[in-house]
Short mmCIF file of C-alpha atoms and ligand atoms in Angstrom, two decimals:
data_model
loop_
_atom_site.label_atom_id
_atom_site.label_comp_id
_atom_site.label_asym_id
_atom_site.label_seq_id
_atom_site.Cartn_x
_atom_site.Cartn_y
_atom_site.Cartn_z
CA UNK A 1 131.86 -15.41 106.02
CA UNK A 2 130.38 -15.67 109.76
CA UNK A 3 131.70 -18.94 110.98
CA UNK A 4 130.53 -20.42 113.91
CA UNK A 5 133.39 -23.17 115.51
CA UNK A 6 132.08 -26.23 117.82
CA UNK A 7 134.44 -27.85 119.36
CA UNK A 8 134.05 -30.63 121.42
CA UNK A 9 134.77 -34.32 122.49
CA UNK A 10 131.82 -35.67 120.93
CA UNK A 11 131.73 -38.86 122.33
CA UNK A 12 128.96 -39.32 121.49
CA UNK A 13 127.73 -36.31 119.09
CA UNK A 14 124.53 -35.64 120.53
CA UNK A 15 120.80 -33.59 120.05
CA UNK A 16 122.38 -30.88 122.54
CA UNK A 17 125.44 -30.40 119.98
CA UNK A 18 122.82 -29.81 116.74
CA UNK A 19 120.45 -27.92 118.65
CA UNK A 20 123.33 -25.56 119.56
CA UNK A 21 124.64 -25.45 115.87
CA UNK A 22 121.55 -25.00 114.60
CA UNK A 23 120.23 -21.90 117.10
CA UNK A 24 123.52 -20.05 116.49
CA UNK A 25 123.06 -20.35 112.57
CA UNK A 26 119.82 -19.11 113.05
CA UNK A 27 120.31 -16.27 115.92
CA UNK A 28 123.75 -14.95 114.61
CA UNK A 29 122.73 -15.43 110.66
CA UNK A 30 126.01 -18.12 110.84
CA UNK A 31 127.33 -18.92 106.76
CA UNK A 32 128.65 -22.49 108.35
CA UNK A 33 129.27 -24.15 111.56
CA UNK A 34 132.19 -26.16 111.41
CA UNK A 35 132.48 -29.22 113.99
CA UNK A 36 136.23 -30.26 114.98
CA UNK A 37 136.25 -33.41 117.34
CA UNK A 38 139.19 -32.81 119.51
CA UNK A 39 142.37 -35.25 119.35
CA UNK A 40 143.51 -35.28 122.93
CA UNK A 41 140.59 -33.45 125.25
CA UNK A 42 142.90 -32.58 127.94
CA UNK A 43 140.64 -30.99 129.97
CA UNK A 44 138.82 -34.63 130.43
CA UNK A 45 142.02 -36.64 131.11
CA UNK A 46 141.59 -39.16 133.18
CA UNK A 47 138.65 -40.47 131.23
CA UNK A 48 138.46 -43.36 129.09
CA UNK A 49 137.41 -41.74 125.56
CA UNK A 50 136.40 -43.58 122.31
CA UNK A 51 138.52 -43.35 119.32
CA UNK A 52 139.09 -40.93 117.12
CA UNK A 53 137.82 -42.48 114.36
CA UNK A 54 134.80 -43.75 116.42
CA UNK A 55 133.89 -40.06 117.48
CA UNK A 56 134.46 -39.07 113.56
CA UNK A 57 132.34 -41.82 112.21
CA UNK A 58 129.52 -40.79 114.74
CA UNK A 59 129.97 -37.19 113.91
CA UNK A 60 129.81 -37.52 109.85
CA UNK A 61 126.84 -40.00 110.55
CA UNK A 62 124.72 -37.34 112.69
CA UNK A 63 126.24 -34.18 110.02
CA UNK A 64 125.10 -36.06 106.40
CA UNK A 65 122.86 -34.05 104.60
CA UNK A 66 123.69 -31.12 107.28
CA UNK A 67 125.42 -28.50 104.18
CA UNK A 68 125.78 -25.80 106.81
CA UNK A 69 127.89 -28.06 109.05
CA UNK A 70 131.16 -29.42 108.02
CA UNK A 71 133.72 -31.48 110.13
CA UNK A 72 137.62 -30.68 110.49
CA UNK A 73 139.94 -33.17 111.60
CA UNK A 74 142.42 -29.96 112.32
CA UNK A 75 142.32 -31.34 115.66
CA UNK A 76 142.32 -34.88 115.36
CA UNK A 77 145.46 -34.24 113.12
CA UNK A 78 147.40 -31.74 115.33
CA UNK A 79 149.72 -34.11 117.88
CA UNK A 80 149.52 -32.94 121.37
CA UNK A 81 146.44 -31.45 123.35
CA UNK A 82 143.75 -29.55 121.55
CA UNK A 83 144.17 -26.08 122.49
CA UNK A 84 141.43 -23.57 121.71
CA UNK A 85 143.73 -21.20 121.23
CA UNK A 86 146.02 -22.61 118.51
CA UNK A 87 142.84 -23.97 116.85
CA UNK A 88 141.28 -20.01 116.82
CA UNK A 89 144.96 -19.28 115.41
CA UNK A 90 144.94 -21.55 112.70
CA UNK A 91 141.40 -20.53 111.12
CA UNK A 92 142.16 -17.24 111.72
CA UNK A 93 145.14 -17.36 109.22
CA UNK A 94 143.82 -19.68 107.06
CA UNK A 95 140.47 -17.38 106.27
CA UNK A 96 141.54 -14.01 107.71
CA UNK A 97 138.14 -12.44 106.60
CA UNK A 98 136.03 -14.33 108.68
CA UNK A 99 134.18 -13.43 111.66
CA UNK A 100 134.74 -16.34 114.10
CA UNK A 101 132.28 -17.18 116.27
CA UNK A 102 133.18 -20.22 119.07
CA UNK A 103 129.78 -21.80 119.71
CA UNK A 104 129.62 -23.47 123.69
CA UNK A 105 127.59 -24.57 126.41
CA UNK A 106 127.75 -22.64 129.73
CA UNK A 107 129.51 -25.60 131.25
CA UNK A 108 132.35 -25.04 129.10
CA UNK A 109 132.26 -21.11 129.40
CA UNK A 110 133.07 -21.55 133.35
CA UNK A 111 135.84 -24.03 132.60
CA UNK A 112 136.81 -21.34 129.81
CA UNK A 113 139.03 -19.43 132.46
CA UNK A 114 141.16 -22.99 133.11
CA UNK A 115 141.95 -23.24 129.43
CA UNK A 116 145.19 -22.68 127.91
CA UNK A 117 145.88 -18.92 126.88
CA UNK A 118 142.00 -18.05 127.08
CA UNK A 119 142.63 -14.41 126.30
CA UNK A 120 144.28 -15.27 123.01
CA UNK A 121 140.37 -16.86 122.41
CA UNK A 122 138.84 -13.87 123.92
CA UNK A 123 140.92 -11.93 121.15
CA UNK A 124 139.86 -14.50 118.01
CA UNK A 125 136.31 -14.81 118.84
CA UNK A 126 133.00 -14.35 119.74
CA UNK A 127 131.38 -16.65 122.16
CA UNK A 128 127.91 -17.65 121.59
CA UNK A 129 126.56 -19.70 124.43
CA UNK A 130 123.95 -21.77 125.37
CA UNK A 131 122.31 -22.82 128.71
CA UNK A 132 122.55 -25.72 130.30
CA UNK A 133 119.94 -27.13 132.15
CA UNK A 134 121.89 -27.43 135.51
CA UNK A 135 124.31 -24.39 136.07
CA UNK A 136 124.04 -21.64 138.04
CA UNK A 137 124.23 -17.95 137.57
CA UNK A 138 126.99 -17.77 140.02
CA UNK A 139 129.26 -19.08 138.40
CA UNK A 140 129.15 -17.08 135.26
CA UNK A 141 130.06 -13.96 137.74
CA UNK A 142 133.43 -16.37 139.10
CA UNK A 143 134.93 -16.80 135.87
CA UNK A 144 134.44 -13.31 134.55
CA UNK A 145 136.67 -12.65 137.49
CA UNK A 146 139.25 -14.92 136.63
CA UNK A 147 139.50 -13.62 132.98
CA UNK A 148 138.42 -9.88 132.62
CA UNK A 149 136.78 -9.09 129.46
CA UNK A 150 135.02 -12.23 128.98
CA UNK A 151 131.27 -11.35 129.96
CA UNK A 152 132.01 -8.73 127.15
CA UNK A 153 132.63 -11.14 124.32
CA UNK A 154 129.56 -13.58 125.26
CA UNK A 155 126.55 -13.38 123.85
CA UNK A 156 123.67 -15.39 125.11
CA UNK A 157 121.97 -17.64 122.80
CA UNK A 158 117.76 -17.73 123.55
CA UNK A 159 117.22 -21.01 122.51
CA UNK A 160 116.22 -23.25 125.72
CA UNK A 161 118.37 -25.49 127.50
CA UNK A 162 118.25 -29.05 125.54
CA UNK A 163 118.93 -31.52 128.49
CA UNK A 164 121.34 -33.87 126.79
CA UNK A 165 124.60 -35.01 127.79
CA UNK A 166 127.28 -37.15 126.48
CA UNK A 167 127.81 -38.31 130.17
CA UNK A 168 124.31 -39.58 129.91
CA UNK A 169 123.80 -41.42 126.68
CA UNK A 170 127.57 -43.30 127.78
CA UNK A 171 125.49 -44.18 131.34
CA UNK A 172 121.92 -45.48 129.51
CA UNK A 173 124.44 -48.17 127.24
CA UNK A 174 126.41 -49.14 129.62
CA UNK A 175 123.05 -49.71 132.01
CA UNK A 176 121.68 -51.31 128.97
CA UNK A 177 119.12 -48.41 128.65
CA UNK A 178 117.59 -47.30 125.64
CA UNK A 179 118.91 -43.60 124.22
CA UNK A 180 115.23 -42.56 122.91
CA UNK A 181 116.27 -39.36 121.22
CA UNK A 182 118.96 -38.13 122.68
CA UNK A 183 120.44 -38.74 119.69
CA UNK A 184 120.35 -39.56 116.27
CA UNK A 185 119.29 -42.71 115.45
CA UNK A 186 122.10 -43.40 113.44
CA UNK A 187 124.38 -42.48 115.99
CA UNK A 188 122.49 -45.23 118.09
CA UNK A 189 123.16 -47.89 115.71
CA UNK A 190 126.88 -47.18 115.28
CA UNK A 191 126.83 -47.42 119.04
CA UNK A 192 125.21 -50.22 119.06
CA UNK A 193 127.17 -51.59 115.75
CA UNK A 194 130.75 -51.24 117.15
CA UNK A 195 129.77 -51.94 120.67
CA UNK A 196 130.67 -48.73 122.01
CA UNK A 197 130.28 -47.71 125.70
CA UNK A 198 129.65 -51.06 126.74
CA UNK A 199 131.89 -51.06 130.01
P1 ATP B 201 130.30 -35.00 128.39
O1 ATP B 201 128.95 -35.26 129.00
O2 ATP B 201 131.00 -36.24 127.95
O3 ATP B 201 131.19 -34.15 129.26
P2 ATP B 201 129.09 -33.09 126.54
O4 ATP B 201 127.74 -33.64 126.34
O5 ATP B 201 129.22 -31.86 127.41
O6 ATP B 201 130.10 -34.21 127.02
P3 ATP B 201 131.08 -32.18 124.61
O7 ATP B 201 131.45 -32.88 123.36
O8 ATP B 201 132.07 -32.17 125.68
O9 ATP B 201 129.67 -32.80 125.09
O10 ATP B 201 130.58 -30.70 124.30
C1 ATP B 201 131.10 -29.89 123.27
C2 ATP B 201 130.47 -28.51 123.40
O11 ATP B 201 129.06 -28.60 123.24
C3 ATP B 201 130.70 -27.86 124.77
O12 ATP B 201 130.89 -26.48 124.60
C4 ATP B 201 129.41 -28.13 125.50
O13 ATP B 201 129.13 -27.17 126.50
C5 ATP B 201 128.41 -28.03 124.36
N1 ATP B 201 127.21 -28.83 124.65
C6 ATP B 201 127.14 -30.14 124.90
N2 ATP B 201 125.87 -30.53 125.16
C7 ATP B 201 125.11 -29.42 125.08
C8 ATP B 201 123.71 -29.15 125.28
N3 ATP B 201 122.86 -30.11 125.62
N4 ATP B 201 123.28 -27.87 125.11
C9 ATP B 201 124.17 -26.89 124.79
N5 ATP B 201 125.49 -27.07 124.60
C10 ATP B 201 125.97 -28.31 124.74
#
């Protein structure tokens, strides 16, 4: 099987996130895309995150009817930081005739170099990326040179940027703002349900 892998804090899930599954499947002729909601996002310590089971509930709310996209709790389940790497490691021995692919935004591709044992992901997987609407060409150059061999394992995905953040629907609740479509509307009625993002 071709699997695409999203990772992500998905707090919220959001358009950006399906748009992305959905363009790999299509450019990369993905089998699945599986979604796994990190446990402990280390890389955005420091910042007050919903629960776990708030950002699975949202995530199996925006996914039903989605047969393509299924959701692991691998990494909800592991204890300690979500690692990339040991995530990679663990799908690669549990289906070792897959093709992984590791589905991101360019945001996270410049981070990429930062992460723990990137090579190890360099080794497991394709990246497919995405464009974000604000990044700059630059910066793909300046982490290429902090881990050699990565421009070599990304390919680009055509589909246009989708400008939708998580950072953004959290701001419009708290501001009391409505989310229009950034995403799903049932997404925007747990929000609103559980009282998420409030403060
Ligand atoms: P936040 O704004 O809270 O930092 P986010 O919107 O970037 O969050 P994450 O859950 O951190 O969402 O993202 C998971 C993955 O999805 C990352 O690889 C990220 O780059 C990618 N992604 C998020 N939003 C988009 C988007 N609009 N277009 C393409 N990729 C996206």
């Amino acid at each position: 099987m071709r699997l695409g892998i999203l990772g992500g804090t998905f707090d919220p899930v959001h358009r950006g996130h399906l748009a992305l599954a959905h363009a790999a499947c299509d450019e990369l002729s993905l089998d699945e895309v599986l979604f796994l909601p990190a446990g402990q996002p280390w890389r955005k310590a420091g910042r007050i995150i919903a629960s776990n089971e708030h950002r699975l509930a949202m995530l199996r709310r925006a996914l039903e009817g989605e047969a393509a996209f299924p959701v692991s709790t691998l990494e909800l389940e592991r204890p300690g930081p979500s690692y990339t790497a040991d995530t990679l490691e663990a799908l690669r021995d549990d289906r070792p005739e897959d093709e992984l692919f590791f589905l991101l935004g360019e945001d996270a591709l410049m981070d990429l170099p930062n992460w723990a044992r990137p090579q190890r992901i360099l080794e497991l997987a394709m990246l497919a990326v995405a464009r974000r609407a604000d990044t700059s060409p630059k910066a793909l150059k300046e982490a290429d040179r902090h881990l050699p061999g990565l421009g070599e394992r990304v390919i680009w995905l055509k589909m246009s940027a989708v400008a939708v953040s998580a950072t953004e629907i959290r701001e419009r609740v708290r501001g009391g703002q409505p989310i229009g479509d950034l995403a799903l509307a049932t997404v925007e009625e747990y929000i609103r349900e559980q009282g998420l993002y409030r403060e």
